[in-house]
PDB file of C-alpha atoms and ligand atoms in Angstrom:
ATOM      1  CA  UNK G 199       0.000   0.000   0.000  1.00 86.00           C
ATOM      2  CA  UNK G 200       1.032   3.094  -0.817  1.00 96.00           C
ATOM      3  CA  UNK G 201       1.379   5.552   2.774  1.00 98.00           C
ATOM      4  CA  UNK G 202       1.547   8.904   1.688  1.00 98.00           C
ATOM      5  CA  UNK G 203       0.290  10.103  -1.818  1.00 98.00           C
ATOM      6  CA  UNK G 204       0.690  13.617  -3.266  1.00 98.00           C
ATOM      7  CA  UNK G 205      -0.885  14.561  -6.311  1.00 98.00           C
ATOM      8  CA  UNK G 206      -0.153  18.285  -7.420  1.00 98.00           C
ATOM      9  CA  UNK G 207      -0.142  19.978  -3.714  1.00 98.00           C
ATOM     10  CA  UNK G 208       0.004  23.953  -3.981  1.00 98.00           C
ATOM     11  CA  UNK G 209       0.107  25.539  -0.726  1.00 98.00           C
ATOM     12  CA  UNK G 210       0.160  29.059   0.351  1.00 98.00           C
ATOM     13  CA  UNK G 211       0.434  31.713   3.035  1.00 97.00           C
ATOM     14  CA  UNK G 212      -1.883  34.524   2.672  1.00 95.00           C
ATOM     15  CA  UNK G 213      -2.173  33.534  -0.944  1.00 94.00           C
ATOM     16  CA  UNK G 214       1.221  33.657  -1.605  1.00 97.00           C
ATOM     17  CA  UNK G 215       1.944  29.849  -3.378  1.00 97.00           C
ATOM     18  CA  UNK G 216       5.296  28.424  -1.706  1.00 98.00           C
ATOM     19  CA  UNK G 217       4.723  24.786  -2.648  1.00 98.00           C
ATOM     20  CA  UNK G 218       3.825  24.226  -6.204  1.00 98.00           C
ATOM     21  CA  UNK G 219       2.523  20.954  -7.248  1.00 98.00           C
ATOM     22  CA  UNK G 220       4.368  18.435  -5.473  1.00 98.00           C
ATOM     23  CA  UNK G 221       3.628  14.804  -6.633  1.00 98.00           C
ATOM     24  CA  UNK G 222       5.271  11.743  -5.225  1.00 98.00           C
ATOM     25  CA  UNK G 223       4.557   8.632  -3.697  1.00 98.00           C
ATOM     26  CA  UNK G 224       6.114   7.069  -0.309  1.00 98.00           C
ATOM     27  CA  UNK G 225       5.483   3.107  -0.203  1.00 98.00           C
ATOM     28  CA  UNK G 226       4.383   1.494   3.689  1.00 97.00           C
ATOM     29  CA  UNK G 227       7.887   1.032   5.338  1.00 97.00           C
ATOM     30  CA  UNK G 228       9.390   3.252   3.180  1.00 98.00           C
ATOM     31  CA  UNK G 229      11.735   5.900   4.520  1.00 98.00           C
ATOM     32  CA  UNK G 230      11.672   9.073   2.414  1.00 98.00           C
ATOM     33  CA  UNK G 231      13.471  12.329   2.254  1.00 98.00           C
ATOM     34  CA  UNK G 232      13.297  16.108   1.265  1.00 98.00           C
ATOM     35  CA  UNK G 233      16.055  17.822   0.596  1.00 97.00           C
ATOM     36  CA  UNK G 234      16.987  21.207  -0.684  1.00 96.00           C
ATOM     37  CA  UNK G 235      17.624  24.898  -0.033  1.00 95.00           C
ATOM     38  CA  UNK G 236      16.561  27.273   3.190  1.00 95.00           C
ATOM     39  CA  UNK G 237      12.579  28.117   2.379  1.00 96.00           C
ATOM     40  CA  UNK G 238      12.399  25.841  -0.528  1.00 97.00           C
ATOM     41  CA  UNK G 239       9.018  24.356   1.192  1.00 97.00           C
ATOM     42  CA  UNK G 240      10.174  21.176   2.699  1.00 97.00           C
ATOM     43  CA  UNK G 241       8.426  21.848   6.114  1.00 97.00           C
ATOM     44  CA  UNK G 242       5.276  23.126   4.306  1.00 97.00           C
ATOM     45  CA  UNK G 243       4.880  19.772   2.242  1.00 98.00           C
ATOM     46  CA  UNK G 244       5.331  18.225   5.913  1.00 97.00           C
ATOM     47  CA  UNK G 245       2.626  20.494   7.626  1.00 96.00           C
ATOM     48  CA  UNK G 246       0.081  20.092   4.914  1.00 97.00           C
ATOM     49  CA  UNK G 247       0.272  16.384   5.272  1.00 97.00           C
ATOM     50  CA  UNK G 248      -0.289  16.470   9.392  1.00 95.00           C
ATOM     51  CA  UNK G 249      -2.794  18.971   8.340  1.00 94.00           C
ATOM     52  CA  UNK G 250      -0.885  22.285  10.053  1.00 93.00           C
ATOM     53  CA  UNK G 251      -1.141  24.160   6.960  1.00 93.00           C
ATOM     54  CA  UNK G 252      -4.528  26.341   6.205  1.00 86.00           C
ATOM     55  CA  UNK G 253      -4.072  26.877   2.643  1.00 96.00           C
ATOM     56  CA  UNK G 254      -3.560  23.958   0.505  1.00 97.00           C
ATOM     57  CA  UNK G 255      -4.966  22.625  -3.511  1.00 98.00           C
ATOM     58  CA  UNK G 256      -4.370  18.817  -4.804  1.00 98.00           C
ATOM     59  CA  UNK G 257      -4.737  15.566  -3.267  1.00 98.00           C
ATOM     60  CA  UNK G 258      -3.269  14.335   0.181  1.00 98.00           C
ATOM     61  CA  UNK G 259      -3.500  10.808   0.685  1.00 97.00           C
ATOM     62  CA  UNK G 260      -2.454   9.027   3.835  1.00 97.00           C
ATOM     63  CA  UNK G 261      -2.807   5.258   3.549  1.00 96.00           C
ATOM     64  CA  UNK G 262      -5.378   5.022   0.693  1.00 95.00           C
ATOM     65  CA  UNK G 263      -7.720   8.086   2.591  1.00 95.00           C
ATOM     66  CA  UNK G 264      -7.523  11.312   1.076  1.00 96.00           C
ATOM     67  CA  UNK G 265      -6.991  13.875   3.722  1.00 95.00           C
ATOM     68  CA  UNK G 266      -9.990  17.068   3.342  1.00 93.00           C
ATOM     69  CA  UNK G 267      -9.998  20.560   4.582  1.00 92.00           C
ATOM     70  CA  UNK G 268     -11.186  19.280   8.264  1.00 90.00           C
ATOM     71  CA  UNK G 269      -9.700  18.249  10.689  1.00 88.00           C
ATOM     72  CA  UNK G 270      -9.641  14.328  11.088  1.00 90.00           C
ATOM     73  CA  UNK G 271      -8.800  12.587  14.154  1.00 88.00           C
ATOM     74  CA  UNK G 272      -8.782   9.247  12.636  1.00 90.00           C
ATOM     75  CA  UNK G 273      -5.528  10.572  10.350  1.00 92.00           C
ATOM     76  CA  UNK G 274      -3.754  12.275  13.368  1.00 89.00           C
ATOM     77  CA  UNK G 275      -3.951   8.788  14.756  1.00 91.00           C
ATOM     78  CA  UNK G 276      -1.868   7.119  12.250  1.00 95.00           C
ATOM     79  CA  UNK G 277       0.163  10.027  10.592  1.00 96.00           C
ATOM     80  CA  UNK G 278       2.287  12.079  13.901  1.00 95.00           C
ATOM     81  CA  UNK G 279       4.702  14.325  13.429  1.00 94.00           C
ATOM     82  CA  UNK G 280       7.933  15.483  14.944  1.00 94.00           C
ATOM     83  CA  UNK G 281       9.691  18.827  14.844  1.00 89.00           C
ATOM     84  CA  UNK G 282      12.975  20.081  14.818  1.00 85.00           C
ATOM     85  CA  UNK G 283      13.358  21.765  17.565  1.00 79.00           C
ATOM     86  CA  UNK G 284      12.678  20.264  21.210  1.00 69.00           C
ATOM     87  CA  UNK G 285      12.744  23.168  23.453  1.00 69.00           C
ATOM     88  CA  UNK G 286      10.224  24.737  21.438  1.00 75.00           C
ATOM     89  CA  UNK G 287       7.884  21.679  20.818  1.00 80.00           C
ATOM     90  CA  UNK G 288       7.966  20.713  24.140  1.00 88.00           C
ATOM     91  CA  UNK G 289       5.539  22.876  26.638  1.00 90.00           C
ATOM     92  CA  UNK G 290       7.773  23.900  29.194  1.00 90.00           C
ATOM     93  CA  UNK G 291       5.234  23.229  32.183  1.00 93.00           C
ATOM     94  CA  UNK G 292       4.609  20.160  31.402  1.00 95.00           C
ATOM     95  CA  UNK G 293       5.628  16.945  33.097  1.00 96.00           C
ATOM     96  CA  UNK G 294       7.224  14.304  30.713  1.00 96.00           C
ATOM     97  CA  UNK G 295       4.294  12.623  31.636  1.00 97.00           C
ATOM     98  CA  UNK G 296       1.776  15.147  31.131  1.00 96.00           C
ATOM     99  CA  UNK G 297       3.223  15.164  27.770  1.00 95.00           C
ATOM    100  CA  UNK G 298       2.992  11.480  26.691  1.00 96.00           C
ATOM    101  CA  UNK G 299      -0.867  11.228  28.273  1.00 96.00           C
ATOM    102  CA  UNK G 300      -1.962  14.243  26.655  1.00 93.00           C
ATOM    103  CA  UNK G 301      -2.725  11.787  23.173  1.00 88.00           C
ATOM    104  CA  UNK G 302      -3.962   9.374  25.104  1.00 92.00           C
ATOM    105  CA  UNK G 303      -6.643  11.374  26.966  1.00 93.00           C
ATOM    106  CA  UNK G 304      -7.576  13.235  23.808  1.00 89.00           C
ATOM    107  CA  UNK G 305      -8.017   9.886  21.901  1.00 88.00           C
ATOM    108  CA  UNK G 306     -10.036   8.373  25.148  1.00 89.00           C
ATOM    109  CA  UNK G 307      -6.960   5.485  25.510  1.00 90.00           C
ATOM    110  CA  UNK G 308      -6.571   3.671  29.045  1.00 89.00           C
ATOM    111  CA  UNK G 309      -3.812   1.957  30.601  1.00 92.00           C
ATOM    112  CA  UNK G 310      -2.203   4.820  30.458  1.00 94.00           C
ATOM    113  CA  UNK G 311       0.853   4.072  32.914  1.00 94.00           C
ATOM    114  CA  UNK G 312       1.359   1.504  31.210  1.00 95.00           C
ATOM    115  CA  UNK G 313       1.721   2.986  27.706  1.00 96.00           C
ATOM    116  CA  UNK G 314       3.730   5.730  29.200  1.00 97.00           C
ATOM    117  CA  UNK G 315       6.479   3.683  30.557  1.00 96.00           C
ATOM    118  CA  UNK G 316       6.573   1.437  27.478  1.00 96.00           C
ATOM    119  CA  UNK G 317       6.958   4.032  25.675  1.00 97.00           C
ATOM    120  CA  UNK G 318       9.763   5.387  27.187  1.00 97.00           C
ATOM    121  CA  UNK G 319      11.691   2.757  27.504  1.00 97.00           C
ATOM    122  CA  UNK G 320      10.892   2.162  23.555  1.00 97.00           C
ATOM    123  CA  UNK G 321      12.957   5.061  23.235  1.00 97.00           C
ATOM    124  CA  UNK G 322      15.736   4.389  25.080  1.00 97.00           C
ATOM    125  CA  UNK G 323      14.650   6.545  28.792  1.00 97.00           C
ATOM    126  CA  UNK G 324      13.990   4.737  32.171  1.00 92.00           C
ATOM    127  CA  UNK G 325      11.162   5.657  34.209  1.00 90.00           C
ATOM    128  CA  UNK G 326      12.722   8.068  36.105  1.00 93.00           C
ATOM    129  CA  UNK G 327      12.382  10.726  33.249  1.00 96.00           C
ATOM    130  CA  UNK G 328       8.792  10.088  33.720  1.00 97.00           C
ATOM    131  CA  UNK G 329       8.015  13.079  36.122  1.00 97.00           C
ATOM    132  CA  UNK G 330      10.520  15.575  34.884  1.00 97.00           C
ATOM    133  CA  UNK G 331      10.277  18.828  33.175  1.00 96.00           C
ATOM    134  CA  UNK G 332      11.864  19.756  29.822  1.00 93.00           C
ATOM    135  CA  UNK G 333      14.268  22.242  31.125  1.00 93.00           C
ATOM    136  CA  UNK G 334      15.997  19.021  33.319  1.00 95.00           C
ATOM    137  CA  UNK G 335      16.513  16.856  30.053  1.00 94.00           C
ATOM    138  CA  UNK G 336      19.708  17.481  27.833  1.00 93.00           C
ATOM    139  CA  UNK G 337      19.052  18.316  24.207  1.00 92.00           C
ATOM    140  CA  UNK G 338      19.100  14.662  22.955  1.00 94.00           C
ATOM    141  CA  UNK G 339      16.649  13.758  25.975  1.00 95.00           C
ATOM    142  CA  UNK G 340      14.117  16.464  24.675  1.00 94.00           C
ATOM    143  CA  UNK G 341      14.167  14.511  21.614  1.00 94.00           C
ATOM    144  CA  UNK G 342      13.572  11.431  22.853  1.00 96.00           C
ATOM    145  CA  UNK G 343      10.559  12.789  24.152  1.00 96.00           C
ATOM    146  CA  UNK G 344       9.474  14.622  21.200  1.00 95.00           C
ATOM    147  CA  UNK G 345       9.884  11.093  19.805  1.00 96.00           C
ATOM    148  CA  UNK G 346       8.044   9.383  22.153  1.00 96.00           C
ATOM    149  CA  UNK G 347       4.775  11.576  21.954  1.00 95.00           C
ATOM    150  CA  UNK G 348       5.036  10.775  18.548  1.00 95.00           C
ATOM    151  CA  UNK G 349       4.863   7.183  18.734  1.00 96.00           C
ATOM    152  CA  UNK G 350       2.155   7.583  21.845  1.00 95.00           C
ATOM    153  CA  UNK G 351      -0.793   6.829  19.219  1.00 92.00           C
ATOM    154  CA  UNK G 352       1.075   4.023  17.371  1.00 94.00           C
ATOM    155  CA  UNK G 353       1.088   5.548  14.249  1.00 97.00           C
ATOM    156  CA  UNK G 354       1.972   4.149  11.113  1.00 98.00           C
ATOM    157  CA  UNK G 355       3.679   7.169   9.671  1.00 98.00           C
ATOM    158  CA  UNK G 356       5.894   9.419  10.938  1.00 98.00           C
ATOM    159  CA  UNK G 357       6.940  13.148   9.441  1.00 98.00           C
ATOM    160  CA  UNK G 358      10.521  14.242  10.635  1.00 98.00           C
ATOM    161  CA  UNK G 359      11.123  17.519  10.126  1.00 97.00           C
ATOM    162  CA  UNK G 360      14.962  17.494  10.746  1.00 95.00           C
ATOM    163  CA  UNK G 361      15.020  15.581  13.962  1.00 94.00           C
ATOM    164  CA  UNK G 362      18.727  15.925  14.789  1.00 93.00           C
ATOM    165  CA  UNK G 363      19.765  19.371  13.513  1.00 90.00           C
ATOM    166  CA  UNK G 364      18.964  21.004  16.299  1.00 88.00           C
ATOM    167  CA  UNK G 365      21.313  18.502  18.505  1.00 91.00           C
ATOM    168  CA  UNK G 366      25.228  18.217  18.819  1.00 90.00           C
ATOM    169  CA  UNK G 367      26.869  15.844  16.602  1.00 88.00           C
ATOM    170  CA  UNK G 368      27.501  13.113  18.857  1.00 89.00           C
ATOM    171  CA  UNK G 369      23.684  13.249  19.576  1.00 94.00           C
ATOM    172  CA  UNK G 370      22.419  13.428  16.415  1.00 95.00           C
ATOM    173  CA  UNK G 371      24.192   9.501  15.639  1.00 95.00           C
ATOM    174  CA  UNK G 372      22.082   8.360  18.758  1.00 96.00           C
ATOM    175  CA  UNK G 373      19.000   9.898  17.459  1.00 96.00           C
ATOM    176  CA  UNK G 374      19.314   8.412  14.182  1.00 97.00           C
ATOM    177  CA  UNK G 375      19.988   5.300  15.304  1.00 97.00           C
ATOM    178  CA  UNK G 376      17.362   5.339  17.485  1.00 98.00           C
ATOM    179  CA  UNK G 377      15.086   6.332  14.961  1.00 98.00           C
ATOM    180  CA  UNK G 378      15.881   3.827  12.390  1.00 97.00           C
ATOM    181  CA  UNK G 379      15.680   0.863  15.190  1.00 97.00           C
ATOM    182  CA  UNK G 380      12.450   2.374  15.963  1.00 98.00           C
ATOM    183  CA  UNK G 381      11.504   2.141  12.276  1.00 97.00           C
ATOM    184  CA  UNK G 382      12.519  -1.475  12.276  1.00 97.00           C
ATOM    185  CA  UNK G 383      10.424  -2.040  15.625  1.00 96.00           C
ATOM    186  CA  UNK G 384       6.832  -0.469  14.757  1.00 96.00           C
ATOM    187  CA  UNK G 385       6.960  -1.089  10.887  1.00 96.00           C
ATOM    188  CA  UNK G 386       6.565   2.800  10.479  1.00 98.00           C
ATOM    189  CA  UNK G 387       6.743   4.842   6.913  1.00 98.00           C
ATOM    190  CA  UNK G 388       9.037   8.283   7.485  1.00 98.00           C
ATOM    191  CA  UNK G 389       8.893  11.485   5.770  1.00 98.00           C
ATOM    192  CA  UNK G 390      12.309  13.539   6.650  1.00 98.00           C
ATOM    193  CA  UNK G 391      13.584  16.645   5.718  1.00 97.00           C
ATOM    194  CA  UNK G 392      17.236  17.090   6.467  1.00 94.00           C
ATOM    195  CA  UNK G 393      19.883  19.772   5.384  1.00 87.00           C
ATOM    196  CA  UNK G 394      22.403  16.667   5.853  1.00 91.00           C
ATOM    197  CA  UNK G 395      23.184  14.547   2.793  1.00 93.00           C
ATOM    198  CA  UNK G 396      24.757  12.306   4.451  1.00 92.00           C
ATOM    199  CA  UNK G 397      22.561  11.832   7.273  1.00 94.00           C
ATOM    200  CA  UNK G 398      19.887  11.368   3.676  1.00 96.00           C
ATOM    201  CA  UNK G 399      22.017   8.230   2.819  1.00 94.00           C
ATOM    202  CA  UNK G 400      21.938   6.823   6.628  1.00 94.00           C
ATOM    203  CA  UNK G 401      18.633   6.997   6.624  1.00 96.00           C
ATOM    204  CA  UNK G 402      16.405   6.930   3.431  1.00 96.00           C
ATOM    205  CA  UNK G 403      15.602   4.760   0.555  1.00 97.00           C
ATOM    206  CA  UNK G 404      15.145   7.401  -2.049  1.00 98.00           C
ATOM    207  CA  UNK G 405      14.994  11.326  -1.570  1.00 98.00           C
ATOM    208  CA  UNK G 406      13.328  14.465  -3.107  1.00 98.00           C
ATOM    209  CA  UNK G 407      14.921  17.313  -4.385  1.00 98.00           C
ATOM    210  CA  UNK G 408      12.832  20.629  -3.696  1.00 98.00           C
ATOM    211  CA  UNK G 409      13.820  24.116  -5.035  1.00 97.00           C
ATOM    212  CA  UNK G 410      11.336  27.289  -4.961  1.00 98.00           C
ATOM    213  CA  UNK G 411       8.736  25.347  -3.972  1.00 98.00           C
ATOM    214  CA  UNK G 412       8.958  22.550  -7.072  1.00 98.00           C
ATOM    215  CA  UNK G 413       9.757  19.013  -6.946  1.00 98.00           C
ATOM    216  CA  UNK G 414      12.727  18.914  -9.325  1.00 98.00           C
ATOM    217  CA  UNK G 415      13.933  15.345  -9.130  1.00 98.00           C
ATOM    218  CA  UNK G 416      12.895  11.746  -6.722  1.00 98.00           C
ATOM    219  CA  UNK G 417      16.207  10.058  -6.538  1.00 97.00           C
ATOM    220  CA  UNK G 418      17.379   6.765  -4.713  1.00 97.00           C
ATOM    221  CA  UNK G 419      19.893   7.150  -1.583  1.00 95.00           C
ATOM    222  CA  UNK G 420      22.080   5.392  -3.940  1.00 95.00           C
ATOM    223  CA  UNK G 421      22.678   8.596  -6.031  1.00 95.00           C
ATOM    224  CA  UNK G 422      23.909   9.852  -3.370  1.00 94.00           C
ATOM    225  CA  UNK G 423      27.083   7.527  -3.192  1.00 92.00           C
ATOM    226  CA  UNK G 424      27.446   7.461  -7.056  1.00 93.00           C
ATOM    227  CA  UNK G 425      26.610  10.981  -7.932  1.00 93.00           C
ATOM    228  CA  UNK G 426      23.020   9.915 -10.059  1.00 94.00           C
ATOM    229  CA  UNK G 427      21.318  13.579 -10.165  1.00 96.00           C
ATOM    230  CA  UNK G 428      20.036  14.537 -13.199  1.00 96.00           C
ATOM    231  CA  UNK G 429      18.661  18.389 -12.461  1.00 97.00           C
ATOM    232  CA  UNK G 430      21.120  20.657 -12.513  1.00 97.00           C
ATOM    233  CA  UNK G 431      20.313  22.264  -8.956  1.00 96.00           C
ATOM    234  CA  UNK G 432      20.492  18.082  -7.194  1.00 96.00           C
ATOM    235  CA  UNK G 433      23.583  18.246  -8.957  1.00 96.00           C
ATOM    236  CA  UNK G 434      24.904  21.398  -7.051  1.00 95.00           C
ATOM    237  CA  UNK G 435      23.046  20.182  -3.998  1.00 95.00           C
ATOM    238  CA  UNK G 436      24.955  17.492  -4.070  1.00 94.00           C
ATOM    239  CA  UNK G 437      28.664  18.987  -5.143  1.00 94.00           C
ATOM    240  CA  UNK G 438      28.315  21.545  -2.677  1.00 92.00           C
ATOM    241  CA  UNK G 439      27.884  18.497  -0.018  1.00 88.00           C
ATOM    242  CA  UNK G 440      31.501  17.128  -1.531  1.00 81.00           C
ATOM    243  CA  UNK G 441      29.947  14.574  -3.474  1.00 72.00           C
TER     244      UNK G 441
HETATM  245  N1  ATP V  63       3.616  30.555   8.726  1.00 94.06           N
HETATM  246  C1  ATP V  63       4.104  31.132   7.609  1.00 94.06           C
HETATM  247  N2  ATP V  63       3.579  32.274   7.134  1.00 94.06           N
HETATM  248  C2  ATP V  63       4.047  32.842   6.004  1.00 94.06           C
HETATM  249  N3  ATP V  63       5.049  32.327   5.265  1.00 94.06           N
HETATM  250  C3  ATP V  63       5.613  31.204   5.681  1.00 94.06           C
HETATM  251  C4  ATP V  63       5.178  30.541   6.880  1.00 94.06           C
HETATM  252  N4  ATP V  63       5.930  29.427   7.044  1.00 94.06           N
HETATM  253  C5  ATP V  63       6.794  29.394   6.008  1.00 94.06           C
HETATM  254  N5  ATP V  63       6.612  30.455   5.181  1.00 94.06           N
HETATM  255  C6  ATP V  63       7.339  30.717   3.933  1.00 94.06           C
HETATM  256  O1  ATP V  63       7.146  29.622   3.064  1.00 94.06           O
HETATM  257  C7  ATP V  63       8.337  29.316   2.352  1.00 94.06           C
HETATM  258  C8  ATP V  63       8.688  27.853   2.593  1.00 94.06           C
HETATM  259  O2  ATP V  63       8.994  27.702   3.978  1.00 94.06           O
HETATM  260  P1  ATP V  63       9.373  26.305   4.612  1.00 94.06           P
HETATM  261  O3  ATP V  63       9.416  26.522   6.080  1.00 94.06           O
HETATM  262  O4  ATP V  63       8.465  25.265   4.101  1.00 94.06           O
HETATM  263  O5  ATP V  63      10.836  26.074   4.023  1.00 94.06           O
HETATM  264  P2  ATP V  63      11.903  24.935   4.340  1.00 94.06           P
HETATM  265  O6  ATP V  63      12.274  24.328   3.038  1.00 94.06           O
HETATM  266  O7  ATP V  63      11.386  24.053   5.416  1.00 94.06           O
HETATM  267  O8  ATP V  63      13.131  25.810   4.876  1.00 94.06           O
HETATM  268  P3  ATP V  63      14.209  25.486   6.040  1.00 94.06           P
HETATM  269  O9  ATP V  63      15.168  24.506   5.416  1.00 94.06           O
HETATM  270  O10 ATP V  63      14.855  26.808   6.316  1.00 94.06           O
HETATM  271  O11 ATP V  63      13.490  24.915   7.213  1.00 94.06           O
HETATM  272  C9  ATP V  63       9.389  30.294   2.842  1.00 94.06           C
HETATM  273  O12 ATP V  63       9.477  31.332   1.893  1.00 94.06           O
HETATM  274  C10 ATP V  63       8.842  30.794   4.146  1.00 94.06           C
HETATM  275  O13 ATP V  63       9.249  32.117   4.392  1.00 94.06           O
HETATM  276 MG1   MG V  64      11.956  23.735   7.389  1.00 94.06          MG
END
C-alpha cells in the first residue's frame, strides 16, 4: 500500500503559493526524504500532510484516505509528526508525563501508565524521566521525548522535520539510530527533511529534491554515493555536499 500520496499539492500563506505541485509517492515502510535549499518548502509539504497548513490545492492521501480541509482525528492517529526543535515543541510546564498522556486522553486510551512507561523505555529513557520537566533533560533527551509523543498513538507514519539538527553531533548519531531501530520495531513509513546529505544516505531509501517550492527530481539514496542527479540544482546540492 502506498502511505503517503501527493498529487499536485500547492500551498500558500496569505495567498502567496510556496509549494507548487508536489507529486510523489512514499510506499508502507518506506523511509523518504526532502532535501533542498533554506525556504524551498520542505516543512510546508510536511505540515500540509499532518494537516498544520490552512491553505492547501491537490490531493493528500495518507494510507489510501484522502486527507480534506477538516480536521480528522482518525488521520492524526496514524500520521504524527515530529519537529525540529525540542525546546520549542515541548511545553515547558509540562511533566514528561503530562506530555505522553496528553494523546492518550484526547483519543479516550486507558492503561495509560502503562503505555507511558513502554513508551519510554521504547525510546531508550527509564522511568525516572517520567516526572521531569523539559528544562531538566539534555538536548538529545528532549528529543527522545518529542519522539516518544510521537509514537504515543502508534502511528503508522511518521513526518521528521529534521530531527537531529537542532542537537550536537555526537547526539544526532544516537537519534538516528534510534530512529531507524524504531523504524525497524513499529513497521513505520518516514517522511524527513534534512539539510544533511549524508545523514539522507543513513537513513532513506530514495529522496526528493525541492527548489522554490517545485519538486525537481525523486532520486534513490544510492545517487547519493554514485553521484546519479540529473537536475542541474540536485547536482549542485549534491557537489556543494563534496559529493
Ligand atoms: N507561517 C508562515 N507564514 C508565512 N510564510 C511562511 C510561513 N511558514 C513558512 N513560510 C514561507 O514559506 C516558504 C517555505 O517555507 P518552509 O518553512 O516550508 O521552508 P523549508 O524548506 O522548510 O526551509 P528550512 O530549510 O529553512 O526549514 C518560505 O518562503 C517561508 O518564508
Ligand atoms: Mg523547514
Amino acid at each position: 500500500m502506498t502511505a503517503i500520496s501527493l498529487q499536485n499539492l500547492d500551498v500558500s500563506y496569505d495567498g502567496n503559493r510556496v509549494v507548487k505541485g508536489a507529486t510523489f509517492d512514499v510506499a508502507e515502510g518506506e523511509s523518504f526524504a526532502l532535501v533542498g535549499e533554506s525556504g524551498s518548502g520542505k516543512s510546508t509539504v510536511l505540515k500540509a500532510i499532518a494537516g498544520l497548513a490552512p491553505e492547501w490545492a491537490g490531493t493528500i492521501e495518507v494510507l489510501g484516505k484522502p486527507r480534506s480541509h477538516r480536521p480528522d482525528r482518525a488521520l492524526a492517529r496514524q500520521c504524527q509528526m515530529v519537529f525540529q526543535d525540542p525546546y520549542g515543541s515541548l511545553h515547558p510546564r509540562k511533566t514528561v508525563d503530562s506530555v505522553l498522556s496528553e494523546a492518550l486522553k484526547i483519543h479516550g486510551l486507558g492503561n495509560r501508565d502503562e503505555r507511558v512507561e513502554q513508551v519510554l523505555t521504547d525510546v531508550g529513557l527509564d522511568r525516572r524521566f517520567r516526572f521531569r520537566y523539559p528544562h531538566q533533560l539534555s538536548g538529545g533527551q528532549r528529543q527522545r521525548v518529542a519522539i516518544a509523543r510521537a509514537l504515543m498513538l502508534e502511528p503508522k507514519v511518521m513526518l521528521l522535520d529534521e530531527p537531529t539538527s537542532a542537537l550536537d553531533v555526537s547526539v544526532q548519531a544516537e537519534i538516528l539510530n534510534l530512529l531507524k531501530r524504531l523504524r525497524a520495531e513499529h513497521n513505520l513509513t518516514y517522511l524527513m527533511v534534512s539539510h544533511d546529505l549524508p545523514v539522507v544516505g543513513f537513513m532513506c531509501d530514495r529522496m526528493a529534491v525541492m527548489t522554490k517550492g517545485e519538486i525537481v527530481e525523486i532520486a534513490p539514496g544510492t545517487a547519493l554515493h554514485d553521484g546519479a542527479f540529473t537536475h542541474p540544482y540536485a547536482r549542485a546540492l549534491y557537489a556543494a555536499s563534496g559529493g
